[in-house]
Amino acid sequence: MDQHLLAYFAASAKDIDQAMRDNLAGVQSPVLKEILRHALESGGKRIRPQLTVLGYGLVDAGESKSPVQVLNLAIVFEYLHAASLLHDDIIDHATIRRGKPSANTIWGPGPVILAGDFLHARALSVAGSLCGATGVSLVGGATEAMVEAEFLQADIAMRRDLSVDQYFEVIKGKTGALIAAAGEAGVFLAGGNNAQRRAIRFYGEKIGLAFQVVDDLLDYQGDPEVTGKAVGNDWLEGKMTLPMILALMEADEVDRPWLLGLLSGSREVREEQLSEVGLKLEGLDGFLGARRVAQELIDQACSALSVFSPSREREVLVGLAEYVVNRKK
Amino acid sequence: MDQHLLAYFAASAKDIDQAMRDNLAGVQSPVLKEILRHALESGGKRIRPQLTVLGYGLVDAGESKSPVQVLNLAIVFEYLHAASLLHDDIIDHATIRRGKPSANTIWGPGPVILAGDFLHARALSVAGSLCGATGVSLVGGATEAMVEAEFLQADIAMRRDLSVDQYFEVIKGKTGALIAAAGEAGVFLAGGNNAQRRAIRFYGEKIGLAFQVVDDLLDYQGDPEVTGKAVGNDWLEGKMTLPMILALMEADEVDRPWLLGLLSGSREVREEQLSEVGLKLEGLDGFLGARRVAQELIDQACSALSVFSPSREREVLVGLAEYVVNRKK
């Protein structure tokens, strides 16, 4: 990410963090407070709330909302994101989150389920108070989409004939829905019209999808010293990601059964064949194909922004999209 | 419950059940659908949604809401109740719920956490669409109170000097908050004024507390053939409930350490001393005292209803309060 963009996000992240601290000052239980602090003090880029702030700024033509109101709407999306990570880490029995012990490792599942419920309730209350029924249905709809996508993913996890469309349907729900809602809420708060709301939703959804595709690529091709993750995790777990789906579409009657056999076989054998499979995916255009898809998503996302007048916010959103597809970690 | 009242609740429960089925018809995932059906098809009395319908009827003076809108607001409170039971059963590792295997026993914790989140999101969206920001803050506030009460309960679970106030603070959050919100939402939808909203909240909170006090009494004094539960569960688990708290306040320097010693001791010894302890609680006025408290709560609840004009709904609410304190199961 270039230096200007980094500085922009860092400054905004500070305001977002402060708004969360203020909003949660009234929490009574000391244990609940600690879990919330652990869940929210991640040091992340706060991409979702940033999108709300940026969406607001795209439209705001002398609207009367105070910066505090905009920030309060923004934190809704960090709360929902954090709530879903809290619950996901329980579901996946994850012990580590961003290099620290996961909340469920420290407090056990019970308090963490409840803390997620609390964040969820607070997020919706805040959205309702700032954007009425529209705000709540934006946020509630995103949560419903996330849950439905988890079930869809579980239904099709073992399918080896996963289509590109099915793959995108899952990540649209799991990642895209919340990002889209975050941007749309900002535009709505600023009084944006329906075309503007559709445009920022579209942008959010597409960069969400592109983000996941690049994740898939980094899993095979990333530099472990930069990503902080071992190479080939998805493959070792037998997960179907976009490079594999695209490669299977190109594979002949020798490669296809070979890859599918490995995917359903033992982890040990997949581990032995990791570099071989990497070469095969490259030969079958899996990586280049996925990169092309990501770039296309980003191009679509950016052209949707043309309904907004030029502004600093629009530039930042274009920069963010480019970062998503060019990032090395 | 008398026959008229039973018939009233049964008819209304049918409408509520139908409204839930209609509202959930669009759920995509078959597994999610099944979990929701399991969680919502309890055959319960639907007390919380009934309170919304009754609250609406207390005030409605030719308001323009359709019965469908009232029922849709009502189901919000059954969703929240069901969501909290789904999550609670995971937290408590409960295997049985109302005589059937609990959802987590059938589907495991992951899908059940997600189903709870879905119900929660749907509840808030519906509340928002019908009552805007006020509806959402009513519902979100009740959820926050429930979560805070769970943490408070965990904090004080091991305290043996639990006061009556602390005991009530926990059950006010765990049980009273949602019942109060259910009634208030109905009054609000009908255009009730602030005094009317306060009155139905007060009523809901008090019958919620009374309900729990009677639960405590039935645990010691209920007929297992009627309640379907073994006697003395709370005592065997070392739980401080109102009869014990009141008895400890009356106990002398012999009985007090004896009771406290048993409470912190082994379950086996508590089992041996169960009938002895029952006699002691009776002698120390623990049962009569708790029954007096329940009756007082019900009296307060019913007098709060005097701000509403006489109506069939008001009669039903008085009948419900009497049922709460006189029930045998």
XYZ file of C-alpha atoms in Angstrom, chain A residues 155-168 238-241 244-246 248-249 256 259-260 263-264:
28
model
C -22.985 -28.454 2.019
C -20.552 -28.240 -0.871
C -17.242 -28.582 0.992
C -16.749 -32.134 -0.162
C -17.852 -31.607 -3.742
C -15.053 -31.958 -6.232
C -17.013 -30.534 -9.164
C -17.328 -27.093 -7.568
C -18.075 -24.507 -10.250
C -16.644 -21.005 -10.348
C -20.166 -19.693 -9.681
C -20.614 -21.823 -6.549
C -17.206 -20.782 -5.332
C -18.134 -17.118 -5.741
C -7.906 -30.536 0.497
C -9.688 -27.225 -0.020
C -10.987 -26.288 -3.457
C -9.891 -22.753 -4.215
C -7.578 -25.406 -8.514
C -11.102 -24.957 -9.899
C -9.762 -23.163 -12.976
C -9.424 -28.625 -13.252
C -11.485 -27.014 -16.012
C -7.842 -34.352 -13.734
C -5.516 -33.984 -8.976
C -8.922 -35.168 -7.755
C -7.537 -33.964 -3.128
C -9.583 -36.808 -1.656
